[in-house]
mmCIF file with all atom_site columns, C-alpha atoms in Angstrom:
data_model
loop_
_atom_site.group_PDB
_atom_site.id
_atom_site.type_symbol
_atom_site.label_atom_id
_atom_site.label_alt_id
_atom_site.label_comp_id
_atom_site.label_asym_id
_atom_site.label_entity_id
_atom_site.label_seq_id
_atom_site.pdbx_PDB_ins_code
_atom_site.Cartn_x
_atom_site.Cartn_y
_atom_site.Cartn_z
_atom_site.occupancy
_atom_site.B_iso_or_equiv
_atom_site.pdbx_formal_charge
_atom_site.auth_seq_id
_atom_site.auth_comp_id
_atom_site.auth_asym_id
_atom_site.auth_atom_id
_atom_site.pdbx_PDB_model_num
ATOM 1   C CA . ALA A 1 1   ? -108.087 -23.727 98.772  1.00 63.00 ? 1   ALA A CA 1
ATOM 2   C CA . GLN A 1 2   ? -104.923 -23.784 101.341 1.00 67.00 ? 2   GLN A CA 1
ATOM 3   C CA . SER A 1 3   ? -101.707 -23.813 99.859  1.00 86.00 ? 3   SER A CA 1
ATOM 4   C CA . VAL A 1 4   ? -98.037  -23.557 100.585 1.00 91.00 ? 4   VAL A CA 1
ATOM 5   C CA . THR A 1 5   ? -95.467  -22.682 98.520  1.00 93.00 ? 5   THR A CA 1
ATOM 6   C CA . GLN A 1 6   ? -91.406  -23.368 98.991  1.00 95.00 ? 6   GLN A CA 1
ATOM 7   C CA . LEU A 1 7   ? -89.826  -21.930 95.588  1.00 91.00 ? 7   LEU A CA 1
ATOM 8   C CA . ASP A 1 8   ? -86.639  -23.496 96.280  1.00 95.00 ? 8   ASP A CA 1
ATOM 9   C CA . SER A 1 9   ? -86.337  -27.186 95.762  1.00 94.00 ? 9   SER A CA 1
ATOM 10  C CA . GLN A 1 10  ? -82.383  -26.671 96.799  1.00 97.00 ? 10  GLN A CA 1
ATOM 11  C CA . VAL A 1 11  ? -80.518  -23.983 98.390  1.00 97.00 ? 11  VAL A CA 1
ATOM 12  C CA . PRO A 1 12  ? -77.034  -24.934 98.320  1.00 97.00 ? 12  PRO A CA 1
ATOM 13  C CA . VAL A 1 13  ? -74.894  -22.680 101.129 1.00 97.00 ? 13  VAL A CA 1
ATOM 14  C CA . PHE A 1 14  ? -71.263  -23.024 102.317 1.00 97.00 ? 14  PHE A CA 1
ATOM 15  C CA . GLU A 1 15  ? -70.774  -23.100 105.959 1.00 97.00 ? 15  GLU A CA 1
ATOM 16  C CA . GLU A 1 16  ? -70.830  -20.661 108.746 1.00 97.00 ? 16  GLU A CA 1
ATOM 17  C CA . ALA A 1 17  ? -72.790  -18.762 105.829 1.00 97.00 ? 17  ALA A CA 1
ATOM 18  C CA . PRO A 1 18  ? -76.662  -17.362 106.505 1.00 97.00 ? 18  PRO A CA 1
ATOM 19  C CA . VAL A 1 19  ? -79.118  -18.565 104.901 1.00 98.00 ? 19  VAL A CA 1
ATOM 20  C CA . GLU A 1 20  ? -82.716  -18.281 104.276 1.00 97.00 ? 20  GLU A CA 1
ATOM 21  C CA . LEU A 1 21  ? -85.408  -20.434 103.195 1.00 98.00 ? 21  LEU A CA 1
ATOM 22  C CA . ARG A 1 22  ? -88.671  -19.176 101.547 1.00 97.00 ? 22  ARG A CA 1
ATOM 23  C CA . CYS A 1 23  ? -92.075  -20.448 102.359 1.00 96.00 ? 23  CYS A CA 1
ATOM 24  C CA . ASN A 1 24  ? -95.215  -18.927 101.480 1.00 94.00 ? 24  ASN A CA 1
ATOM 25  C CA . TYR A 1 25  ? -98.901  -19.556 102.140 1.00 91.00 ? 25  TYR A CA 1
ATOM 26  C CA . SER A 1 26  ? -102.347 -19.018 100.949 1.00 86.00 ? 26  SER A CA 1
ATOM 27  C CA . SER A 1 27  ? -105.576 -18.544 103.458 1.00 70.00 ? 27  SER A CA 1
ATOM 28  C CA . SER A 1 28  ? -108.266 -16.029 103.396 1.00 64.00 ? 28  SER A CA 1
ATOM 29  C CA . VAL A 1 29  ? -108.068 -16.971 107.449 1.00 61.00 ? 29  VAL A CA 1
ATOM 30  C CA . SER A 1 30  ? -105.981 -17.345 109.941 1.00 65.00 ? 30  SER A CA 1
ATOM 31  C CA . VAL A 1 31  ? -103.242 -19.910 109.623 1.00 77.00 ? 31  VAL A CA 1
ATOM 32  C CA . TYR A 1 32  ? -100.770 -21.617 112.137 1.00 86.00 ? 32  TYR A CA 1
ATOM 33  C CA . LEU A 1 33  ? -97.352  -22.234 110.578 1.00 90.00 ? 33  LEU A CA 1
ATOM 34  C CA . PHE A 1 34  ? -94.750  -24.664 111.178 1.00 92.00 ? 34  PHE A CA 1
ATOM 35  C CA . TRP A 1 35  ? -91.239  -25.659 110.119 1.00 96.00 ? 35  TRP A CA 1
ATOM 36  C CA . TYR A 1 36  ? -90.052  -29.281 110.145 1.00 96.00 ? 36  TYR A CA 1
ATOM 37  C CA . VAL A 1 37  ? -86.708  -30.715 109.654 1.00 96.00 ? 37  VAL A CA 1
ATOM 38  C CA . GLN A 1 38  ? -85.912  -34.450 107.900 1.00 94.00 ? 38  GLN A CA 1
ATOM 39  C CA . TYR A 1 39  ? -82.482  -35.681 108.186 1.00 92.00 ? 39  TYR A CA 1
ATOM 40  C CA . PRO A 1 40  ? -81.712  -38.243 105.867 1.00 87.00 ? 40  PRO A CA 1
ATOM 41  C CA . ASN A 1 41  ? -83.442  -41.621 106.715 1.00 82.00 ? 41  ASN A CA 1
ATOM 42  C CA . GLN A 1 42  ? -85.606  -40.041 109.301 1.00 85.00 ? 42  GLN A CA 1
ATOM 43  C CA . GLY A 1 43  ? -88.748  -38.683 110.592 1.00 88.00 ? 43  GLY A CA 1
ATOM 44  C CA . LEU A 1 44  ? -89.578  -34.982 110.686 1.00 92.00 ? 44  LEU A CA 1
ATOM 45  C CA . GLN A 1 45  ? -88.714  -33.152 113.734 1.00 92.00 ? 45  GLN A CA 1
ATOM 46  C CA . LEU A 1 46  ? -90.563  -29.674 114.374 1.00 92.00 ? 46  LEU A CA 1
ATOM 47  C CA . LEU A 1 47  ? -88.106  -26.786 114.253 1.00 95.00 ? 47  LEU A CA 1
ATOM 48  C CA . LEU A 1 48  ? -90.297  -24.023 115.229 1.00 94.00 ? 48  LEU A CA 1
ATOM 49  C CA . LYS A 1 49  ? -93.930  -22.889 114.819 1.00 91.00 ? 49  LYS A CA 1
ATOM 50  C CA . TYR A 1 50  ? -96.343  -19.927 114.581 1.00 90.00 ? 50  TYR A CA 1
ATOM 51  C CA . LEU A 1 51  ? -99.692  -19.825 116.412 1.00 85.00 ? 51  LEU A CA 1
ATOM 52  C CA . SER A 1 52  ? -100.107 -16.249 117.611 1.00 83.00 ? 52  SER A CA 1
ATOM 53  C CA . GLY A 1 53  ? -98.519  -13.547 119.043 1.00 86.00 ? 53  GLY A CA 1
ATOM 54  C CA . SER A 1 54  ? -94.824  -11.896 118.276 1.00 88.00 ? 54  SER A CA 1
ATOM 55  C CA . THR A 1 55  ? -94.130  -12.558 114.166 1.00 91.00 ? 55  THR A CA 1
ATOM 56  C CA . LEU A 1 56  ? -90.555  -13.219 115.207 1.00 95.00 ? 56  LEU A CA 1
ATOM 57  C CA . VAL A 1 57  ? -90.064  -16.851 116.461 1.00 95.00 ? 57  VAL A CA 1
ATOM 58  C CA . LYS A 1 58  ? -87.281  -18.538 117.678 1.00 96.00 ? 58  LYS A CA 1
ATOM 59  C CA . GLY A 1 59  ? -86.887  -22.291 116.986 1.00 94.00 ? 59  GLY A CA 1
ATOM 60  C CA . ILE A 1 60  ? -84.185  -25.186 118.067 1.00 93.00 ? 60  ILE A CA 1
ATOM 61  C CA . ASN A 1 61  ? -80.713  -25.128 116.311 1.00 93.00 ? 61  ASN A CA 1
ATOM 62  C CA . GLY A 1 62  ? -80.504  -21.321 116.331 1.00 96.00 ? 62  GLY A CA 1
ATOM 63  C CA . PHE A 1 63  ? -83.281  -21.218 113.403 1.00 97.00 ? 63  PHE A CA 1
ATOM 64  C CA . GLU A 1 64  ? -85.811  -18.354 113.564 1.00 97.00 ? 64  GLU A CA 1
ATOM 65  C CA . ALA A 1 65  ? -88.710  -17.535 111.410 1.00 97.00 ? 65  ALA A CA 1
ATOM 66  C CA . GLU A 1 66  ? -90.759  -14.444 110.748 1.00 95.00 ? 66  GLU A CA 1
ATOM 67  C CA . PHE A 1 67  ? -94.510  -14.362 110.202 1.00 94.00 ? 67  PHE A CA 1
ATOM 68  C CA . ASN A 1 68  ? -95.338  -11.493 107.691 1.00 93.00 ? 68  ASN A CA 1
ATOM 69  C CA . LYS A 1 69  ? -99.139  -11.452 106.785 1.00 89.00 ? 69  LYS A CA 1
ATOM 70  C CA . SER A 1 70  ? -98.879  -8.624  104.652 1.00 90.00 ? 70  SER A CA 1
ATOM 71  C CA . GLN A 1 71  ? -96.767  -10.833 102.309 1.00 92.00 ? 71  GLN A CA 1
ATOM 72  C CA . THR A 1 72  ? -97.961  -14.028 103.154 1.00 91.00 ? 72  THR A CA 1
ATOM 73  C CA . SER A 1 73  ? -94.621  -15.337 104.258 1.00 94.00 ? 73  SER A CA 1
ATOM 74  C CA . PHE A 1 74  ? -93.050  -17.701 106.893 1.00 95.00 ? 74  PHE A CA 1
ATOM 75  C CA . HIS A 1 75  ? -89.306  -17.505 105.911 1.00 97.00 ? 75  HIS A CA 1
ATOM 76  C CA . LEU A 1 76  ? -86.871  -19.511 107.757 1.00 98.00 ? 76  LEU A CA 1
ATOM 77  C CA . ARG A 1 77  ? -83.254  -18.041 108.703 1.00 98.00 ? 77  ARG A CA 1
ATOM 78  C CA . LYS A 1 78  ? -80.014  -19.162 109.676 1.00 98.00 ? 78  LYS A CA 1
ATOM 79  C CA . PRO A 1 79  ? -77.066  -16.541 110.516 1.00 97.00 ? 79  PRO A CA 1
ATOM 80  C CA . SER A 1 80  ? -74.753  -19.757 110.435 1.00 97.00 ? 80  SER A CA 1
ATOM 81  C CA . VAL A 1 81  ? -74.502  -22.938 109.224 1.00 97.00 ? 81  VAL A CA 1
ATOM 82  C CA . HIS A 1 82  ? -73.277  -25.739 110.021 1.00 96.00 ? 82  HIS A CA 1
ATOM 83  C CA . ILE A 1 83  ? -72.204  -29.068 107.899 1.00 96.00 ? 83  ILE A CA 1
ATOM 84  C CA . SER A 1 84  ? -74.967  -30.674 110.235 1.00 95.00 ? 84  SER A CA 1
ATOM 85  C CA . ASP A 1 85  ? -78.043  -28.261 109.410 1.00 96.00 ? 85  ASP A CA 1
ATOM 86  C CA . THR A 1 86  ? -77.891  -30.459 106.021 1.00 96.00 ? 86  THR A CA 1
ATOM 87  C CA . ALA A 1 87  ? -81.506  -31.677 105.335 1.00 97.00 ? 87  ALA A CA 1
ATOM 88  C CA . GLU A 1 88  ? -84.761  -31.291 103.892 1.00 96.00 ? 88  GLU A CA 1
ATOM 89  C CA . TYR A 1 89  ? -86.658  -28.659 105.396 1.00 98.00 ? 89  TYR A CA 1
ATOM 90  C CA . PHE A 1 90  ? -90.446  -28.103 105.143 1.00 96.00 ? 90  PHE A CA 1
ATOM 91  C CA . CYS A 1 91  ? -93.074  -25.841 105.769 1.00 95.00 ? 91  CYS A CA 1
ATOM 92  C CA . ALA A 1 92  ? -96.075  -26.744 106.586 1.00 91.00 ? 92  ALA A CA 1
ATOM 93  C CA . ALA A 1 93  ? -99.801  -24.772 107.651 1.00 88.00 ? 93  ALA A CA 1
ATOM 94  C CA . ALA A 1 94  ? -102.864 -26.172 109.514 1.00 82.00 ? 94  ALA A CA 1
ATOM 95  C CA . ARG A 1 95  ? -105.947 -24.301 109.809 1.00 70.00 ? 95  ARG A CA 1
ATOM 96  C CA . GLY A 1 96  ? -107.512 -25.681 112.803 1.00 63.00 ? 96  GLY A CA 1
ATOM 97  C CA . GLY A 1 97  ? -110.848 -26.257 113.544 1.00 61.00 ? 97  GLY A CA 1
ATOM 98  C CA . ALA A 1 98  ? -112.039 -30.010 114.060 1.00 57.00 ? 98  ALA A CA 1
ATOM 99  C CA . THR A 1 99  ? -108.841 -31.283 112.269 1.00 65.00 ? 99  THR A CA 1
ATOM 100 C CA . ASN A 1 100 ? -105.325 -29.732 112.267 1.00 73.00 ? 100 ASN A CA 1
ATOM 101 C CA . LYS A 1 101 ? -104.323 -31.547 109.193 1.00 81.00 ? 101 LYS A CA 1
ATOM 102 C CA . LEU A 1 102 ? -101.258 -30.040 108.042 1.00 86.00 ? 102 LEU A CA 1
ATOM 103 C CA . ILE A 1 103 ? -100.350 -28.931 104.418 1.00 87.00 ? 103 ILE A CA 1
ATOM 104 C CA . PHE A 1 104 ? -97.155  -29.186 103.639 1.00 91.00 ? 104 PHE A CA 1
ATOM 105 C CA . GLY A 1 105 ? -94.883  -27.275 101.452 1.00 93.00 ? 105 GLY A CA 1
ATOM 106 C CA . THR A 1 106 ? -92.966  -29.539 98.909  1.00 93.00 ? 106 THR A CA 1
ATOM 107 C CA . GLY A 1 107 ? -89.489  -29.278 100.736 1.00 95.00 ? 107 GLY A CA 1
ATOM 108 C CA . THR A 1 108 ? -86.523  -27.208 100.466 1.00 97.00 ? 108 THR A CA 1
ATOM 109 C CA . LEU A 1 109 ? -82.755  -29.415 100.696 1.00 97.00 ? 109 LEU A CA 1
ATOM 110 C CA . LEU A 1 110 ? -80.413  -27.242 102.652 1.00 97.00 ? 110 LEU A CA 1
ATOM 111 C CA . ALA A 1 111 ? -76.996  -28.429 101.134 1.00 97.00 ? 111 ALA A CA 1
ATOM 112 C CA . VAL A 1 112 ? -74.272  -27.089 103.337 1.00 97.00 ? 112 VAL A CA 1
ATOM 113 C CA . GLN A 1 113 ? -70.801  -27.504 101.824 1.00 95.00 ? 113 GLN A CA 1
ATOM 114 C CA . PRO A 1 114 ? -67.494  -26.841 103.792 1.00 94.00 ? 114 PRO A CA 1
ATOM 115 C CA . ASP B 2 1   ? -86.711  -39.770 120.099 1.00 80.00 ? 1   ASP B CA 1
ATOM 116 C CA . SER B 2 2   ? -90.659  -37.980 119.585 1.00 85.00 ? 2   SER B CA 1
ATOM 117 C CA . GLY B 2 3   ? -92.098  -40.651 121.492 1.00 92.00 ? 3   GLY B CA 1
ATOM 118 C CA . VAL B 2 4   ? -94.127  -41.675 118.586 1.00 95.00 ? 4   VAL B CA 1
ATOM 119 C CA . THR B 2 5   ? -93.160  -45.579 117.536 1.00 96.00 ? 5   THR B CA 1
ATOM 120 C CA . GLN B 2 6   ? -94.222  -47.109 114.359 1.00 97.00 ? 6   GLN B CA 1
ATOM 121 C CA . THR B 2 7   ? -94.060  -50.572 113.081 1.00 97.00 ? 7   THR B CA 1
ATOM 122 C CA . PRO B 2 8   ? -92.630  -52.082 110.780 1.00 96.00 ? 8   PRO B CA 1
ATOM 123 C CA . LYS B 2 9   ? -89.747  -49.604 109.850 1.00 95.00 ? 9   LYS B CA 1
ATOM 124 C CA . HIS B 2 10  ? -89.477  -51.700 106.682 1.00 96.00 ? 10  HIS B CA 1
ATOM 125 C CA . LEU B 2 11  ? -92.223  -53.375 104.339 1.00 97.00 ? 11  LEU B CA 1
ATOM 126 C CA . ILE B 2 12  ? -91.342  -54.865 100.939 1.00 97.00 ? 12  ILE B CA 1
ATOM 127 C CA . THR B 2 13  ? -94.417  -56.798 99.565  1.00 97.00 ? 13  THR B CA 1
ATOM 128 C CA . ALA B 2 14  ? -95.832  -57.569 96.246  1.00 97.00 ? 14  ALA B CA 1
ATOM 129 C CA . THR B 2 15  ? -98.329  -56.070 93.984  1.00 97.00 ? 15  THR B CA 1
ATOM 130 C CA . GLY B 2 16  ? -101.927 -57.374 94.824  1.00 97.00 ? 16  GLY B CA 1
ATOM 131 C CA . GLN B 2 17  ? -101.298 -57.944 98.720  1.00 97.00 ? 17  GLN B CA 1
ATOM 132 C CA . ARG B 2 18  ? -102.614 -56.384 101.915 1.00 97.00 ? 18  ARG B CA 1
ATOM 133 C CA . VAL B 2 19  ? -100.465 -54.540 104.487 1.00 98.00 ? 19  VAL B CA 1
ATOM 134 C CA . THR B 2 20  ? -101.167 -53.085 108.106 1.00 98.00 ? 20  THR B CA 1
ATOM 135 C CA . LEU B 2 21  ? -98.879  -50.463 109.666 1.00 98.00 ? 21  LEU B CA 1
ATOM 136 C CA . ARG B 2 22  ? -99.236  -49.603 113.033 1.00 98.00 ? 22  ARG B CA 1
ATOM 137 C CA . CYS B 2 23  ? -98.429  -46.393 115.148 1.00 98.00 ? 23  CYS B CA 1
ATOM 138 C CA . SER B 2 24  ? -98.644  -45.964 118.997 1.00 98.00 ? 24  SER B CA 1
ATOM 139 C CA . PRO B 2 25  ? -98.960  -42.111 119.470 1.00 96.00 ? 25  PRO B CA 1
ATOM 140 C CA . ARG B 2 26  ? -96.952  -40.211 122.318 1.00 95.00 ? 26  ARG B CA 1
ATOM 141 C CA . SER B 2 27  ? -98.392  -40.906 125.830 1.00 93.00 ? 27  SER B CA 1
ATOM 142 C CA . GLY B 2 28  ? -101.598 -38.832 126.172 1.00 89.00 ? 28  GLY B CA 1
ATOM 143 C CA . ASP B 2 29  ? -101.988 -37.825 122.735 1.00 92.00 ? 29  ASP B CA 1
ATOM 144 C CA . LEU B 2 30  ? -105.323 -38.305 121.799 1.00 92.00 ? 30  LEU B CA 1
ATOM 145 C CA . SER B 2 31  ? -105.086 -37.543 117.965 1.00 91.00 ? 31  SER B CA 1
ATOM 146 C CA . VAL B 2 32  ? -103.572 -39.707 114.939 1.00 94.00 ? 32  VAL B CA 1
ATOM 147 C CA . TYR B 2 33  ? -102.720 -38.310 111.676 1.00 93.00 ? 33  TYR B CA 1
ATOM 148 C CA . TRP B 2 34  ? -101.312 -40.462 108.873 1.00 96.00 ? 34  TRP B CA 1
ATOM 149 C CA . TYR B 2 35  ? -99.081  -38.713 105.785 1.00 95.00 ? 35  TYR B CA 1
ATOM 150 C CA . GLN B 2 36  ? -97.718  -40.530 102.589 1.00 96.00 ? 36  GLN B CA 1
ATOM 151 C CA . GLN B 2 37  ? -94.270  -38.716 101.600 1.00 94.00 ? 37  GLN B CA 1
ATOM 152 C CA . SER B 2 38  ? -93.304  -40.284 98.104  1.00 92.00 ? 38  SER B CA 1
ATOM 153 C CA . LEU B 2 39  ? -91.098  -38.645 95.450  1.00 87.00 ? 39  LEU B CA 1
ATOM 154 C CA . ASP B 2 40  ? -93.784  -37.419 92.820  1.00 87.00 ? 40  ASP B CA 1
ATOM 155 C CA . GLN B 2 41  ? -96.925  -36.449 95.632  1.00 87.00 ? 41  GLN B CA 1
ATOM 156 C CA . GLY B 2 42  ? -94.460  -35.229 98.454  1.00 90.00 ? 42  GLY B CA 1
ATOM 157 C CA . LEU B 2 43  ? -95.684  -35.299 101.598 1.00 92.00 ? 43  LEU B CA 1
ATOM 158 C CA . GLN B 2 44  ? -99.706  -35.604 101.811 1.00 93.00 ? 44  GLN B CA 1
ATOM 159 C CA . PHE B 2 45  ? -102.334 -35.826 104.737 1.00 92.00 ? 45  PHE B CA 1
ATOM 160 C CA . LEU B 2 46  ? -104.524 -39.248 104.299 1.00 95.00 ? 46  LEU B CA 1
ATOM 161 C CA . ILE B 2 47  ? -106.491 -39.356 107.626 1.00 94.00 ? 47  ILE B CA 1
ATOM 162 C CA . HIS B 2 48  ? -106.997 -38.062 111.206 1.00 92.00 ? 48  HIS B CA 1
ATOM 163 C CA . TYR B 2 49  ? -108.347 -39.848 114.106 1.00 93.00 ? 49  TYR B CA 1
ATOM 164 C CA . TYR B 2 50  ? -109.454 -38.161 117.084 1.00 91.00 ? 50  TYR B CA 1
ATOM 165 C CA . ASN B 2 51  ? -110.192 -40.694 120.571 1.00 92.00 ? 51  ASN B CA 1
ATOM 166 C CA . GLY B 2 52  ? -111.211 -43.556 117.966 1.00 94.00 ? 52  GLY B CA 1
ATOM 167 C CA . GLU B 2 53  ? -113.376 -41.676 115.769 1.00 93.00 ? 53  GLU B CA 1
ATOM 168 C CA . GLU B 2 54  ? -112.237 -39.839 112.202 1.00 93.00 ? 54  GLU B CA 1
ATOM 169 C CA . ARG B 2 55  ? -111.818 -36.604 111.796 1.00 88.00 ? 55  ARG B CA 1
ATOM 170 C CA . ALA B 2 56  ? -111.052 -35.717 108.463 1.00 87.00 ? 56  ALA B CA 1
ATOM 171 C CA . LYS B 2 57  ? -109.552 -37.185 105.295 1.00 90.00 ? 57  LYS B CA 1
ATOM 172 C CA . GLY B 2 58  ? -107.222 -36.439 102.630 1.00 89.00 ? 58  GLY B CA 1
ATOM 173 C CA . ASN B 2 59  ? -105.833 -37.889 99.917  1.00 83.00 ? 59  ASN B CA 1
ATOM 174 C CA . ILE B 2 60  ? -106.584 -41.614 101.072 1.00 91.00 ? 60  ILE B CA 1
ATOM 175 C CA . LEU B 2 61  ? -107.198 -44.326 98.251  1.00 93.00 ? 61  LEU B CA 1
ATOM 176 C CA . GLU B 2 62  ? -110.334 -46.197 98.833  1.00 95.00 ? 62  GLU B CA 1
ATOM 177 C CA . ARG B 2 63  ? -108.201 -49.104 98.779  1.00 96.00 ? 63  ARG B CA 1
ATOM 178 C CA . PHE B 2 64  ? -106.793 -47.704 101.945 1.00 97.00 ? 64  PHE B CA 1
ATOM 179 C CA . SER B 2 65  ? -108.547 -47.685 105.469 1.00 96.00 ? 65  SER B CA 1
ATOM 180 C CA . ALA B 2 66  ? -107.610 -46.713 108.845 1.00 97.00 ? 66  ALA B CA 1
ATOM 181 C CA . GLN B 2 67  ? -108.763 -47.149 112.514 1.00 97.00 ? 67  GLN B CA 1
ATOM 182 C CA . GLN B 2 68  ? -107.698 -45.987 116.084 1.00 97.00 ? 68  GLN B CA 1
ATOM 183 C CA . PHE B 2 69  ? -108.519 -48.554 118.818 1.00 97.00 ? 69  PHE B CA 1
ATOM 184 C CA . PRO B 2 70  ? -109.117 -47.684 122.474 1.00 96.00 ? 70  PRO B CA 1
ATOM 185 C CA . ASP B 2 71  ? -105.816 -47.700 123.575 1.00 95.00 ? 71  ASP B CA 1
ATOM 186 C CA . LEU B 2 72  ? -105.282 -45.072 120.964 1.00 96.00 ? 72  LEU B CA 1
ATOM 187 C CA . HIS B 2 73  ? -102.965 -46.661 118.984 1.00 97.00 ? 73  HIS B CA 1
ATOM 188 C CA . SER B 2 74  ? -104.204 -46.604 114.934 1.00 98.00 ? 74  SER B CA 1
ATOM 189 C CA . GLU B 2 75  ? -103.371 -48.721 112.223 1.00 98.00 ? 75  GLU B CA 1
ATOM 190 C CA . LEU B 2 76  ? -103.424 -48.231 108.614 1.00 98.00 ? 76  LEU B CA 1
ATOM 191 C CA . ASN B 2 77  ? -104.334 -50.906 106.101 1.00 98.00 ? 77  ASN B CA 1
ATOM 192 C CA . LEU B 2 78  ? -103.282 -50.855 102.570 1.00 97.00 ? 78  LEU B CA 1
ATOM 193 C CA . SER B 2 79  ? -104.831 -53.358 100.014 1.00 97.00 ? 79  SER B CA 1
ATOM 194 C CA . SER B 2 80  ? -104.545 -54.275 96.456  1.00 97.00 ? 80  SER B CA 1
ATOM 195 C CA . LEU B 2 81  ? -101.186 -53.103 96.500  1.00 97.00 ? 81  LEU B CA 1
ATOM 196 C CA . GLU B 2 82  ? -99.951  -51.089 93.269  1.00 97.00 ? 82  GLU B CA 1
ATOM 197 C CA . LEU B 2 83  ? -96.181  -50.122 92.246  1.00 96.00 ? 83  LEU B CA 1
ATOM 198 C CA . GLY B 2 84  ? -97.475  -46.684 92.972  1.00 94.00 ? 84  GLY B CA 1
ATOM 199 C CA . ASP B 2 85  ? -98.019  -47.074 96.884  1.00 96.00 ? 85  ASP B CA 1
ATOM 200 C CA . SER B 2 86  ? -94.505  -47.231 97.303  1.00 97.00 ? 86  SER B CA 1
ATOM 201 C CA . ALA B 2 87  ? -93.882  -44.440 99.880  1.00 96.00 ? 87  ALA B CA 1
ATOM 202 C CA . LEU B 2 88  ? -92.771  -43.422 103.439 1.00 96.00 ? 88  LEU B CA 1
ATOM 203 C CA . TYR B 2 89  ? -95.940  -43.384 105.892 1.00 97.00 ? 89  TYR B CA 1
ATOM 204 C CA . PHE B 2 90  ? -95.485  -41.232 108.818 1.00 96.00 ? 90  PHE B CA 1
ATOM 205 C CA . CYS B 2 91  ? -97.714  -41.340 111.820 1.00 96.00 ? 91  CYS B CA 1
ATOM 206 C CA . ALA B 2 92  ? -97.575  -38.009 113.746 1.00 94.00 ? 92  ALA B CA 1
ATOM 207 C CA . SER B 2 93  ? -99.705  -37.773 117.189 1.00 93.00 ? 93  SER B CA 1
ATOM 208 C CA . SER B 2 94  ? -101.037 -34.460 119.214 1.00 89.00 ? 94  SER B CA 1
ATOM 209 C CA . VAL B 2 95  ? -103.070 -34.184 122.260 1.00 83.00 ? 95  VAL B CA 1
ATOM 210 C CA . VAL B 2 96  ? -106.028 -32.889 120.870 1.00 70.00 ? 96  VAL B CA 1
ATOM 211 C CA . ALA B 2 97  ? -107.893 -31.703 117.755 1.00 58.00 ? 97  ALA B CA 1
ATOM 212 C CA . GLY B 2 98  ? -108.790 -28.309 118.326 1.00 55.00 ? 98  GLY B CA 1
ATOM 213 C CA . PRO B 2 99  ? -107.795 -25.146 117.167 1.00 51.00 ? 99  PRO B CA 1
ATOM 214 C CA . GLY B 2 100 ? -104.312 -25.338 116.129 1.00 54.00 ? 100 GLY B CA 1
ATOM 215 C CA . THR B 2 101 ? -102.546 -24.736 119.204 1.00 59.00 ? 101 THR B CA 1
ATOM 216 C CA . ASP B 2 102 ? -101.193 -28.297 119.459 1.00 72.00 ? 102 ASP B CA 1
ATOM 217 C CA . THR B 2 103 ? -98.418  -29.745 117.920 1.00 82.00 ? 103 THR B CA 1
ATOM 218 C CA . GLN B 2 104 ? -98.101  -32.725 115.436 1.00 88.00 ? 104 GLN B CA 1
ATOM 219 C CA . TYR B 2 105 ? -95.020  -35.208 116.718 1.00 91.00 ? 105 TYR B CA 1
ATOM 220 C CA . PHE B 2 106 ? -93.731  -37.334 113.886 1.00 93.00 ? 106 PHE B CA 1
ATOM 221 C CA . GLY B 2 107 ? -92.983  -41.155 114.168 1.00 95.00 ? 107 GLY B CA 1
ATOM 222 C CA . PRO B 2 108 ? -90.068  -42.454 112.267 1.00 93.00 ? 108 PRO B CA 1
ATOM 223 C CA . GLY B 2 109 ? -91.809  -43.749 109.270 1.00 95.00 ? 109 GLY B CA 1
ATOM 224 C CA . THR B 2 110 ? -92.536  -47.433 107.964 1.00 97.00 ? 110 THR B CA 1
ATOM 225 C CA . ARG B 2 111 ? -90.785  -47.587 104.378 1.00 96.00 ? 111 ARG B CA 1
ATOM 226 C CA . LEU B 2 112 ? -93.069  -49.653 101.959 1.00 97.00 ? 112 LEU B CA 1
ATOM 227 C CA . THR B 2 113 ? -91.682  -50.803 98.757  1.00 97.00 ? 113 THR B CA 1
ATOM 228 C CA . VAL B 2 114 ? -94.396  -52.781 96.403  1.00 97.00 ? 114 VAL B CA 1
ATOM 229 C CA . LEU B 2 115 ? -92.462  -55.156 93.758  1.00 96.00 ? 115 LEU B CA 1
#
């Protein structure tokens, strides 16, 4: 069965420091990968997605992610975080086909401290 | 603003009751997905409709049902509510339901509290 794993439930980091949020997926077929962000009391906003092509994907707000097929990973990175980046980040995978239902990881809370 | 609207924003009801959550997809989107976000289960896929037809079911209880109307809005009906049904219910829409090349855009959610 397809699954998405986010090993870190919470990542504390100081403002202007770099950050990496880890995501691993399991699948025997090609997948489509996404990172969503959820700010407090809000819905989910798409940060970036990998469908095919270049393995380095750039998204909004200075975030980027790298698809690594051999390690089945899709880690999210930002070179310098801001207080406003404090939010819950969800990695998700879609299998494609007749339905593109998203399978979400458990989320990682990015807590940026001044 | 994703363009997906959900009503109501908050809903407080009692156990045993029935509620209806409504979702209007982005203009032009044919697919509607429902997800449930709870503290213990996380974000889980419930059901997917494409142009009025059910495409896939996930972890949706038999007490729950959904439909997509000709104008493409969707409703999620939750009946015989239990305390454990308290959660945030999200609707998402996308253009098609094809081979993964379209993106799902999420609404702001409906927070359901069952007392």
